[in-house]
mmCIF file of C-alpha atoms and ligand atoms in Angstrom:
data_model
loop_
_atom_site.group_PDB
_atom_site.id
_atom_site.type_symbol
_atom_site.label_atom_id
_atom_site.label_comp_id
_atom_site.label_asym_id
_atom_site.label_seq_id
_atom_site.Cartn_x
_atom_site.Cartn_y
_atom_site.Cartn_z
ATOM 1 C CA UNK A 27 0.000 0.000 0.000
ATOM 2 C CA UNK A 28 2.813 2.438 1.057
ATOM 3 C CA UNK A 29 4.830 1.434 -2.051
ATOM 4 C CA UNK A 30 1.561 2.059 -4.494
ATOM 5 C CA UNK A 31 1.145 5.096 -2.760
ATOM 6 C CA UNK A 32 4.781 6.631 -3.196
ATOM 7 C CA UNK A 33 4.481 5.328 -6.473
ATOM 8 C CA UNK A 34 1.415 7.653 -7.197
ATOM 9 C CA UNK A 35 3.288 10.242 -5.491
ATOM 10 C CA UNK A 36 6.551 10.192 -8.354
ATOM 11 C CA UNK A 37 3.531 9.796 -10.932
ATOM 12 C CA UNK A 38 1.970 13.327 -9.686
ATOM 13 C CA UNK A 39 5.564 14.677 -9.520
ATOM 14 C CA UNK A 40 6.823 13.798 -12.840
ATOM 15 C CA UNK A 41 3.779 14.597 -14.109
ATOM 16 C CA UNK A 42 3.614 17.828 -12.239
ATOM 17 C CA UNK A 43 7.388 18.636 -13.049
ATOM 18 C CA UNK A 44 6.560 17.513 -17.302
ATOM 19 C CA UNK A 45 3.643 20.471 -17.303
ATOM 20 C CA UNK A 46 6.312 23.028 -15.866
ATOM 21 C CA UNK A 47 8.417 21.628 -18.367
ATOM 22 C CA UNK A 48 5.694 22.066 -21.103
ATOM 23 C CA UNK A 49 5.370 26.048 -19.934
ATOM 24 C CA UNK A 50 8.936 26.796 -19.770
ATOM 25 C CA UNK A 51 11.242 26.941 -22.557
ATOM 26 C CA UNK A 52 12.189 23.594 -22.939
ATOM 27 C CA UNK A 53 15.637 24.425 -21.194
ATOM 28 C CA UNK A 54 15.325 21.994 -18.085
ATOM 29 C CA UNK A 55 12.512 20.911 -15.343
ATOM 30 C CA UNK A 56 11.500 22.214 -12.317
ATOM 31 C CA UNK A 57 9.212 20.683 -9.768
ATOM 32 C CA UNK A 58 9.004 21.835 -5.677
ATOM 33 C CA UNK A 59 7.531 18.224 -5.784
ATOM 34 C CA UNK A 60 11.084 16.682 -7.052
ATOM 35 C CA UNK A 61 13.091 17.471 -3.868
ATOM 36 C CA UNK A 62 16.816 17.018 -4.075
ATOM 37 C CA UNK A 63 17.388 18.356 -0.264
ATOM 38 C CA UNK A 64 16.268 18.202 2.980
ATOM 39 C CA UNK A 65 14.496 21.453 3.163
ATOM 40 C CA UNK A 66 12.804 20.605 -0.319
ATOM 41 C CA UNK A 67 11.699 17.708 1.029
ATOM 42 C CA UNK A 68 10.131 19.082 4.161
ATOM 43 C CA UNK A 69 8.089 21.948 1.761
ATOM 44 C CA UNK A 70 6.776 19.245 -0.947
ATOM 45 C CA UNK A 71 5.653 17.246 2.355
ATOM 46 C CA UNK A 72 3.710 19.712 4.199
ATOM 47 C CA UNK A 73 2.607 20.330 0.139
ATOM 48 C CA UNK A 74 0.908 16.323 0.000
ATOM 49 C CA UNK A 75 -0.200 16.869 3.268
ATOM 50 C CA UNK A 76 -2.037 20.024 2.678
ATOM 51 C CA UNK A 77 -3.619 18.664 -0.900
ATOM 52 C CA UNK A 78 -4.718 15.315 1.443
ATOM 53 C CA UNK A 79 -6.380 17.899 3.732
ATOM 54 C CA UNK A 80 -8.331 20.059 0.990
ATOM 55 C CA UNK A 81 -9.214 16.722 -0.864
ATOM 56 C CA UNK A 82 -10.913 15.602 2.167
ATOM 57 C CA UNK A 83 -12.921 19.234 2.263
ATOM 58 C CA UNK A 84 -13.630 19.049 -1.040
ATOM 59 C CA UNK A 85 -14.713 15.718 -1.315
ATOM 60 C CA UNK A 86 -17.027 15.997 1.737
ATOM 61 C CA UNK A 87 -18.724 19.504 0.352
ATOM 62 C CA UNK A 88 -19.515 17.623 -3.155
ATOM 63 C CA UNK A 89 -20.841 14.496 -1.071
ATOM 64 C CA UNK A 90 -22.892 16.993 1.091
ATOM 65 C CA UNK A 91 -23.912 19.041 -2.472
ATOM 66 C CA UNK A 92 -25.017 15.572 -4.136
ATOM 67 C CA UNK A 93 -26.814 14.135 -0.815
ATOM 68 C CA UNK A 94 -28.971 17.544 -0.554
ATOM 69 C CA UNK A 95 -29.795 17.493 -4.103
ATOM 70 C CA UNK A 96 -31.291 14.274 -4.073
ATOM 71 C CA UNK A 97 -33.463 15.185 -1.055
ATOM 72 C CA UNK A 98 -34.288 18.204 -2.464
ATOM 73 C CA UNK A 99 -37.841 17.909 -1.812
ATOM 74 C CA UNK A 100 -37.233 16.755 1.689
ATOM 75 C CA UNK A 101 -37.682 19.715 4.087
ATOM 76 C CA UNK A 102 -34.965 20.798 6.559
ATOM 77 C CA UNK A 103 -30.852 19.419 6.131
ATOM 78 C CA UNK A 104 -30.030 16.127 5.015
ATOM 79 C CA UNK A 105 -29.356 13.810 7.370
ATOM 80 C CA UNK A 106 -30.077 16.607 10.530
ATOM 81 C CA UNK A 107 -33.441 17.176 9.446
ATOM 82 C CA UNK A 108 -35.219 20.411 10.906
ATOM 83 C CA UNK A 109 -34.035 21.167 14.088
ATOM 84 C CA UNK A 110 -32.478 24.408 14.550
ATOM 85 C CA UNK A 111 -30.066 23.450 16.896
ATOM 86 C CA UNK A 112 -28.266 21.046 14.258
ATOM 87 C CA UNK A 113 -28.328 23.784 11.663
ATOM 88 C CA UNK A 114 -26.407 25.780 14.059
ATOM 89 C CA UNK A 115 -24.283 23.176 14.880
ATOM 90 C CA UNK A 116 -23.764 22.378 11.484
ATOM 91 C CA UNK A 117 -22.194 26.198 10.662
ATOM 92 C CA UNK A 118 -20.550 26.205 13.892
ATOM 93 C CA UNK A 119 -18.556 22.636 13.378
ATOM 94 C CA UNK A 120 -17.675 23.661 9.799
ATOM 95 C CA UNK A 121 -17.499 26.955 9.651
ATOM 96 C CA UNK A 122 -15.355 27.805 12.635
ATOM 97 C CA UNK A 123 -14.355 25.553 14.147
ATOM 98 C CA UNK A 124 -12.780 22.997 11.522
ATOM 99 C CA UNK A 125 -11.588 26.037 9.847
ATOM 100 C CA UNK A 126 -9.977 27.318 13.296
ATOM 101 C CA UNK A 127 -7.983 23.612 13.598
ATOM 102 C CA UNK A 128 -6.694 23.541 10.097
ATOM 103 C CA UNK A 129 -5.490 26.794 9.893
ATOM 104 C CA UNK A 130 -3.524 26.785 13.675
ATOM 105 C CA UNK A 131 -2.113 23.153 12.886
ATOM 106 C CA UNK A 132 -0.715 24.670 9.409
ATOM 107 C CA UNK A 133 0.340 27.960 10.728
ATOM 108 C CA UNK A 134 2.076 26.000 13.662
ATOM 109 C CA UNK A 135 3.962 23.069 11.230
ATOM 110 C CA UNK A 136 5.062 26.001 8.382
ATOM 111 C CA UNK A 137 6.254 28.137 11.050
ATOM 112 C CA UNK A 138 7.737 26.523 13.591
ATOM 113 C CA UNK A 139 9.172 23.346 11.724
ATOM 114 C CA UNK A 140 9.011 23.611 7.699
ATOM 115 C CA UNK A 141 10.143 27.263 8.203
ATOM 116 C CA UNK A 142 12.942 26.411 10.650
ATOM 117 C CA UNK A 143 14.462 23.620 9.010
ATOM 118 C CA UNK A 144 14.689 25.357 5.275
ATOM 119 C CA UNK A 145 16.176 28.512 6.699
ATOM 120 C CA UNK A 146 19.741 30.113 6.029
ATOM 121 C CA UNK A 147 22.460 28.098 8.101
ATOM 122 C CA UNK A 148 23.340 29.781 11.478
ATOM 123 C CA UNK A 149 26.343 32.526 10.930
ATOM 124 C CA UNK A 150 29.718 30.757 10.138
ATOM 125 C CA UNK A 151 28.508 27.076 10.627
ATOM 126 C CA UNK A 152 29.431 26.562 6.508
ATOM 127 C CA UNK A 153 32.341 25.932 5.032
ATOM 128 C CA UNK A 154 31.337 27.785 1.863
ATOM 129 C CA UNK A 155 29.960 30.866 0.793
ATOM 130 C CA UNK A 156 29.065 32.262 -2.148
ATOM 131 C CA UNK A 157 27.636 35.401 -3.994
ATOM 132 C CA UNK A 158 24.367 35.698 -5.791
ATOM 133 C CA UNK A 159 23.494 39.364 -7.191
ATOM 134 C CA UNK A 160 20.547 39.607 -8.865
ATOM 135 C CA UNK A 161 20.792 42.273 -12.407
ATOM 136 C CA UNK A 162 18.094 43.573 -14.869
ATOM 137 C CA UNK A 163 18.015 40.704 -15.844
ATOM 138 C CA UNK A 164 20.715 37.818 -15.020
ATOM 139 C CA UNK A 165 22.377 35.954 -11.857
ATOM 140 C CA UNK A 166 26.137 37.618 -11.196
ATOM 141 C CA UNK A 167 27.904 34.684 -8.980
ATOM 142 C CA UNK A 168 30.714 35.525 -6.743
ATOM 143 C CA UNK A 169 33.046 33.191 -4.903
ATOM 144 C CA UNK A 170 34.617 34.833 -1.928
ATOM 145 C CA UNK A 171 38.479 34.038 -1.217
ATOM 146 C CA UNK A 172 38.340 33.013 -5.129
ATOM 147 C CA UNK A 173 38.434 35.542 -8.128
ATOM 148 C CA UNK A 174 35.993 33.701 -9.979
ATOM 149 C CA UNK A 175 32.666 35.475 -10.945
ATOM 150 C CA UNK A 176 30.271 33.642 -13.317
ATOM 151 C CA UNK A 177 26.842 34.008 -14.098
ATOM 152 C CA UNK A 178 23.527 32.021 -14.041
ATOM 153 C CA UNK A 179 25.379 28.933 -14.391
ATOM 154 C CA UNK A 180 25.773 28.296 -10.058
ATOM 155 C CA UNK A 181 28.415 25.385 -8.909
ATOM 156 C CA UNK A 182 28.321 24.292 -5.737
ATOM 157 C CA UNK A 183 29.369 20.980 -4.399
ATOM 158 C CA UNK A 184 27.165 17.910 -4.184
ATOM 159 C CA UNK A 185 26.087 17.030 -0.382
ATOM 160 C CA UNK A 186 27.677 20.724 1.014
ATOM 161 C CA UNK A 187 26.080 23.024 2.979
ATOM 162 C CA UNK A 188 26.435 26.104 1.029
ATOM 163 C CA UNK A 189 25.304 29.981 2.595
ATOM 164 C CA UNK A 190 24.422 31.789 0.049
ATOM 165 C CA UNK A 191 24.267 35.758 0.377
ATOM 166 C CA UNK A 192 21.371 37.219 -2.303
ATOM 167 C CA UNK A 193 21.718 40.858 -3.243
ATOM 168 C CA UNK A 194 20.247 42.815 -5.585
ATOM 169 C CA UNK A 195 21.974 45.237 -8.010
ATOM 170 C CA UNK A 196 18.597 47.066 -8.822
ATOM 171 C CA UNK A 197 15.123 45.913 -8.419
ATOM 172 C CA UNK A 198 13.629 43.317 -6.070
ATOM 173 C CA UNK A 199 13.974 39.503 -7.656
ATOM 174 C CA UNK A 200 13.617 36.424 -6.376
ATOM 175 C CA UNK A 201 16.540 33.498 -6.146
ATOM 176 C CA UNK A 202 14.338 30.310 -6.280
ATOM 177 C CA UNK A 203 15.370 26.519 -7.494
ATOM 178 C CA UNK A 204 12.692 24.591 -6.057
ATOM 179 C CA UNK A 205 13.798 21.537 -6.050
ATOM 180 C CA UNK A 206 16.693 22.635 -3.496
ATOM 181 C CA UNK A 207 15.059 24.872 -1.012
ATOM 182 C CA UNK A 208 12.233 27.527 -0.597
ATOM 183 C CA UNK A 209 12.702 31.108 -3.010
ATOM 184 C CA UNK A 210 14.601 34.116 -1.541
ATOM 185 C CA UNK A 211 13.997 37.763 -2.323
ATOM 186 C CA UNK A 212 16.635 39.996 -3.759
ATOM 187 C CA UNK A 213 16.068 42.938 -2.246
ATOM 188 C CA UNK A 214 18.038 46.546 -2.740
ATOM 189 C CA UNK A 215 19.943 47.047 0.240
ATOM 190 C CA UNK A 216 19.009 44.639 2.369
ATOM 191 C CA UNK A 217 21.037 41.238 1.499
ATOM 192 C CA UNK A 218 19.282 38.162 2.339
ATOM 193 C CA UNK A 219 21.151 34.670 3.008
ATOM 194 C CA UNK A 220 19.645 31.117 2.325
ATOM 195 C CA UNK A 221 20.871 27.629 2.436
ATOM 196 C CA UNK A 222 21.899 25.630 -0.720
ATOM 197 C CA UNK A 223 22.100 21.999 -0.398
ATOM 198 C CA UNK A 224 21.734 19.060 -3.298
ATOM 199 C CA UNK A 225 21.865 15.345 -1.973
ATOM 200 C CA UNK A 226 23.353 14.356 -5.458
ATOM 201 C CA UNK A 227 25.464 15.543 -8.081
ATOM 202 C CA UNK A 228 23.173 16.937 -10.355
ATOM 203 C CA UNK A 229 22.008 20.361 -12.942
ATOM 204 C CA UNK A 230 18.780 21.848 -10.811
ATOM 205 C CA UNK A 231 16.920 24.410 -12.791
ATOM 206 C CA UNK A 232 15.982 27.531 -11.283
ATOM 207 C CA UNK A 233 14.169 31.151 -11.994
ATOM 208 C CA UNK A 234 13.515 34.557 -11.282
ATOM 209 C CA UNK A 235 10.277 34.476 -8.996
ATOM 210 C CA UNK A 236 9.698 37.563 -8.543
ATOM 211 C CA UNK A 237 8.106 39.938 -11.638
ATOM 212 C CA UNK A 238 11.477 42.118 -12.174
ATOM 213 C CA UNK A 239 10.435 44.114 -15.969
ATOM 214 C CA UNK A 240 10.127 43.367 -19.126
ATOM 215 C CA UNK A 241 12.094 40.142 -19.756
ATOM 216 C CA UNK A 242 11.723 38.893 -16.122
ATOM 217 C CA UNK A 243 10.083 35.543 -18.022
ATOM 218 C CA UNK A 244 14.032 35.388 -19.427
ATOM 219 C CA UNK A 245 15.867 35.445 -16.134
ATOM 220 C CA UNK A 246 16.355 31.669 -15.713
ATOM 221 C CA UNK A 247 19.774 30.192 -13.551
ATOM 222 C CA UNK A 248 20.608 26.731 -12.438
ATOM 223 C CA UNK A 249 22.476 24.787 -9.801
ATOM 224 C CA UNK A 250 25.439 22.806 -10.572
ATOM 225 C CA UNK A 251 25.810 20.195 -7.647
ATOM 226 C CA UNK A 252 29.303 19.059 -8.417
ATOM 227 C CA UNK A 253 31.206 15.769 -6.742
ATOM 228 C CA UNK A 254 33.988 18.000 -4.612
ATOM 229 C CA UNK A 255 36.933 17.393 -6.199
ATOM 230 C CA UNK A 256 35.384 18.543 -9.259
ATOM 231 C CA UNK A 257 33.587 21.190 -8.060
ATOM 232 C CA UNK A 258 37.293 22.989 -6.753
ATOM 233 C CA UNK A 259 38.921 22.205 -9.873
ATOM 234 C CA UNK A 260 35.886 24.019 -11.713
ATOM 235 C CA UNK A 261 36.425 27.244 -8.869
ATOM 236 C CA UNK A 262 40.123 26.736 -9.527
ATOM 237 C CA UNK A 263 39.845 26.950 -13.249
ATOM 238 C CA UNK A 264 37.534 29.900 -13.098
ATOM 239 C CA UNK A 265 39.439 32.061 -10.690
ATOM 240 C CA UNK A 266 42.159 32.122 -13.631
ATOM 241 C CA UNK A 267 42.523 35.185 -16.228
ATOM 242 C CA UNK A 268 40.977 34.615 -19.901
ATOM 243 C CA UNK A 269 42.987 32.715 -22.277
ATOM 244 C CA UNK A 270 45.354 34.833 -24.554
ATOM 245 C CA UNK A 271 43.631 34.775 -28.073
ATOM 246 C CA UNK A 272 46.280 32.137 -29.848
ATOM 247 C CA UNK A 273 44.922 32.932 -33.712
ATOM 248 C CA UNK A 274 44.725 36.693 -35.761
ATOM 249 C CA UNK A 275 40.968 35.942 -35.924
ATOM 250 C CA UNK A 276 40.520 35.880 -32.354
ATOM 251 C CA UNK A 277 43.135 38.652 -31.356
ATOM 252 C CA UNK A 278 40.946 41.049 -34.249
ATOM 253 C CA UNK A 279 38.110 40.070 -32.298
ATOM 254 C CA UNK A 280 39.619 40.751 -28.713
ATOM 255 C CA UNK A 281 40.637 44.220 -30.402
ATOM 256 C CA UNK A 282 36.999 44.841 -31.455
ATOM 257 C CA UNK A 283 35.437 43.542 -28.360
ATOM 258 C CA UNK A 284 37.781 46.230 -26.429
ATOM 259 C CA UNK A 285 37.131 49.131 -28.285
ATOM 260 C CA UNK A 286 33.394 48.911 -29.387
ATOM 261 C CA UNK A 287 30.220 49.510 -26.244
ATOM 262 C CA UNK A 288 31.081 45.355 -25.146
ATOM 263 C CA UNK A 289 34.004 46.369 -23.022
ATOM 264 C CA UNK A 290 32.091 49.129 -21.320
ATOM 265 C CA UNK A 291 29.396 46.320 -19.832
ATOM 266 C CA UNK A 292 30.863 43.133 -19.693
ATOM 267 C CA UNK A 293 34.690 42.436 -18.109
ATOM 268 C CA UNK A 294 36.742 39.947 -19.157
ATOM 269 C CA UNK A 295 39.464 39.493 -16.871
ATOM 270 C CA UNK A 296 42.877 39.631 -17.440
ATOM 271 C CA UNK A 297 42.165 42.302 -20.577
ATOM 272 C CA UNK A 298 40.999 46.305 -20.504
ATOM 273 C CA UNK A 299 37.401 44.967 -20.710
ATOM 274 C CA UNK A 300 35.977 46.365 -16.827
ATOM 275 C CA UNK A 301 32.314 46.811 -17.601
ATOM 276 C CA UNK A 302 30.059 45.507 -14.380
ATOM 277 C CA UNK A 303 26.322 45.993 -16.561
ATOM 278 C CA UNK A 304 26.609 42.336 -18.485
ATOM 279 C CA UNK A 305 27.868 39.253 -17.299
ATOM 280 C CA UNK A 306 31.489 38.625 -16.580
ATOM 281 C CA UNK A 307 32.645 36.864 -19.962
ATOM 282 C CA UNK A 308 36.097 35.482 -18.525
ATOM 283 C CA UNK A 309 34.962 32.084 -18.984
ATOM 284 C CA UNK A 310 31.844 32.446 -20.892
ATOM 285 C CA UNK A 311 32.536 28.927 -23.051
ATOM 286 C CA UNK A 312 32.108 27.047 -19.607
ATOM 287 C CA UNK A 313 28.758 27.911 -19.377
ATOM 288 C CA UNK A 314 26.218 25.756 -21.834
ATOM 289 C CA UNK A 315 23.410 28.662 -21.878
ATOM 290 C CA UNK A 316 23.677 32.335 -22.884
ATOM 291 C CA UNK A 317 21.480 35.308 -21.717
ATOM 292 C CA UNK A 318 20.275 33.192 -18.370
ATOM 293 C CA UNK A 319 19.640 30.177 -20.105
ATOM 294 C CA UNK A 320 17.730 31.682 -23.095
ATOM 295 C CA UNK A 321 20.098 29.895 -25.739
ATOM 296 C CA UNK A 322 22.607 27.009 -25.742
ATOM 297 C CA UNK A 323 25.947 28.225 -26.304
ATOM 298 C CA UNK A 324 26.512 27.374 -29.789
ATOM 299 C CA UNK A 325 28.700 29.140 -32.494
ATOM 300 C CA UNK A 326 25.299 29.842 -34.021
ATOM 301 C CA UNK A 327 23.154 31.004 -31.153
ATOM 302 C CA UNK A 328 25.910 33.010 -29.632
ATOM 303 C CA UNK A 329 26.493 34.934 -33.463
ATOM 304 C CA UNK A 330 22.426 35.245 -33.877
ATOM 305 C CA UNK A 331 22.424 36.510 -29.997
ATOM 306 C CA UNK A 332 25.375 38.710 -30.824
ATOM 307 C CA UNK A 333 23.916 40.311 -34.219
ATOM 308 C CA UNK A 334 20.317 40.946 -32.308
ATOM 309 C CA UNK A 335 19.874 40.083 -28.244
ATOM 310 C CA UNK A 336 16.788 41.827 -28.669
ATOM 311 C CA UNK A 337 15.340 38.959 -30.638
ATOM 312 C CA UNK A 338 16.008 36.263 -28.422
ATOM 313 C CA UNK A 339 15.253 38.587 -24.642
ATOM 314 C CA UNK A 340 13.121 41.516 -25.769
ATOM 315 C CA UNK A 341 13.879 44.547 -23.439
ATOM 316 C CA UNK A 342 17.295 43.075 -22.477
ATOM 317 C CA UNK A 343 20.097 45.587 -21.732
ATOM 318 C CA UNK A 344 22.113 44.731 -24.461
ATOM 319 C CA UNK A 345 21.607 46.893 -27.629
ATOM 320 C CA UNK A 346 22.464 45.997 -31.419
ATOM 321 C CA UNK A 347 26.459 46.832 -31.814
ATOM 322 C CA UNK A 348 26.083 47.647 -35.374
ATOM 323 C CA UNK A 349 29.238 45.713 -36.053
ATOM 324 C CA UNK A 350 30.594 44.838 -39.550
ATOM 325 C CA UNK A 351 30.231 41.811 -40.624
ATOM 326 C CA UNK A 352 33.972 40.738 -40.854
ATOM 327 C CA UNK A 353 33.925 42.678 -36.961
ATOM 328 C CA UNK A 354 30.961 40.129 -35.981
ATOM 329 C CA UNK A 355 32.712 37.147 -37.035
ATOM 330 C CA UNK A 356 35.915 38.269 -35.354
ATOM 331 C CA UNK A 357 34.047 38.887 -32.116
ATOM 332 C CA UNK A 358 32.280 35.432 -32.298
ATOM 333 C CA UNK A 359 35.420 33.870 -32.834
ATOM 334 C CA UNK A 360 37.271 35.552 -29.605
ATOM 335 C CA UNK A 361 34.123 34.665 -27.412
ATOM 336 C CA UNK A 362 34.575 31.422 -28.774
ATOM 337 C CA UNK A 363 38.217 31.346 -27.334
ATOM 338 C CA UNK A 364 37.175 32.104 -23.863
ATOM 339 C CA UNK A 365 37.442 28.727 -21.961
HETATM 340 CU CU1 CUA B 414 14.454 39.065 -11.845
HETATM 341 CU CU2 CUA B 414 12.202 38.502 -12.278
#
């Protein structure tokens, strides 16, 4: 019975997680009922617990709707008949009173246990911190005591409890990857800290939850639970300076990229290239999405997103470079070179 019922459980889920799937881009799944941690699991329980309780409710109001609709032309209630005193009862019992119990047992389990156990980790008990600033309209991640910056694409290592600080660089946002803990607001000023934690190695899709402007639909990010040792020699890798361009094609394109508007937005470090609007590109060929997880990174997709990001994110802060097209293809190919 138990195993027919967790099995009808993973159905729901899957199916639950397919229809997100369905709505989203087609770039990855995300279901609050596919926990991967500890605190996800506690928030999809208290989740089947509180559908068990409103199917019960609901159930029970149809039966009652059904039962007094076949004694329609019966006088008083069905099955209380005409005294007073039951009708009274009746409101009291169900509307108060059961009301009164489900609400104070919820209240009491989300606040005092679901909320405690997927809250940030107490000050200093983690081994690793990291960065998350939330832009207009992408996920700048920071590794402190490492140079590295990245973006959207998150690494953290598999079964680690990570703190992670949320800021925001401009609007409120929201950090959220539900199948790894409850969402966290970006707010302005105020930075906000939440625990990270994946039981497996694993890619867990995330978004922006929190309506942000125009291409806030376009603000996607995901979690990178690595196995340790690969996760440090990712953060090792990362913390380096960009690769020298090695052919003409890509040092013409390093030569564009620093003197046309890309240097004034994105950095690129270990070049002229300072600009804190865009992502970091130091490393941008590590990630497999551009434009928080808009497009793959392909040759292709990275020249189309070049030519016109407006296309691909409408109301995106980059704007159309008005490059040449020998200048385009020289650009592509030095993003290309940035491993
Ligand atoms: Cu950022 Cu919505």
């Amino acid at each position: 019975m138990a195993n027919r019922l967790s099995s009808w459980r993973r159905a729901f889920a899957s199916a639950a997680a397919a229809a997100a799937a369905a709505a989203s881009s087609g770039c990855g799944v995300q279901s609050p009922l596919d926990p991967h941690s500890e605190p996800a699991r506690k928030i999809a329980t208290l989740w089947w617990w509180m559908l068990a309780a409103a199917a019960v409710v609901f159930i029970g109001a149809l039966f009652l709707l059904v039962l007094s609709w076949r004694r329609r032309d019966t006088e008083g209630l069905p099955l209380l008949g005409t005294s007073e005193r039951a009708s009274t009862g009746l409101v009291v019992t169900f509307g108060i009173v059961i009301p009164l119990i489900a609400l104070s047992v919820l209240f009491a389990v989300a606040n005092l246990s679901v909320a405690r156990d997927t809250d940030a980790p107490e000050r200093g008990s983690t081994k690793l911190t990291i960065e998350v600033t939330a832009h207009q309209r992408f996920w700048e991640v920071r590794y402190p005591g490492s140079a590295a910056v990245t973006a959207n694409e998150i690494h953290i290592p598999a079964r680690t409890r990570v703190n992670v600080v949320v800021r925001s660089a401009d609007v409120v946002h929201s950090f959220w990857a539900p199948e790894l803990n409850r969402k966290v607001d970006a707010v302005p000023g105020h930075p906000n800290r939440m625990l990270l934690y994946a039981d497996e190695p694993g890619r867990y899709r995330g978004d922006c939850a929190e309506l942000c402007g125009v291409d806030h639909s376009h603000m996607g990010l995901a979690v990178y639970a690595d196995p340790p040792s690969e996760f440090r020699s990712w953060l090792a890798r990362q913390a380096r300076p960009a690769a020298e361009p090695n052919t003409s094609a890509e040092r013409a394109g390093q030569r564009v990229f620093l003197d046309s508007q890309c240097a004034g937005c994105h950095t690129i470090r270990g070049t002229e290239a300072r600009g804190g609007i865009g992502p970091d590109l130091t490393h941008l060929q590590e990630r497999d999405t551009l434009a928080a997880l808009t497009l793959p990174t392909t040759r292709a997709k990275l020249s189309a997103w070049v030519r016109d990001p407006q296309r691909f994110k409408p109301g995106n802060r980059m704007p159309v470079l008005g490059l040449s097209a020998a200048q385009h293809r020289a650009v592509v190919d030095y993003l290309e070179s940035l491993r």
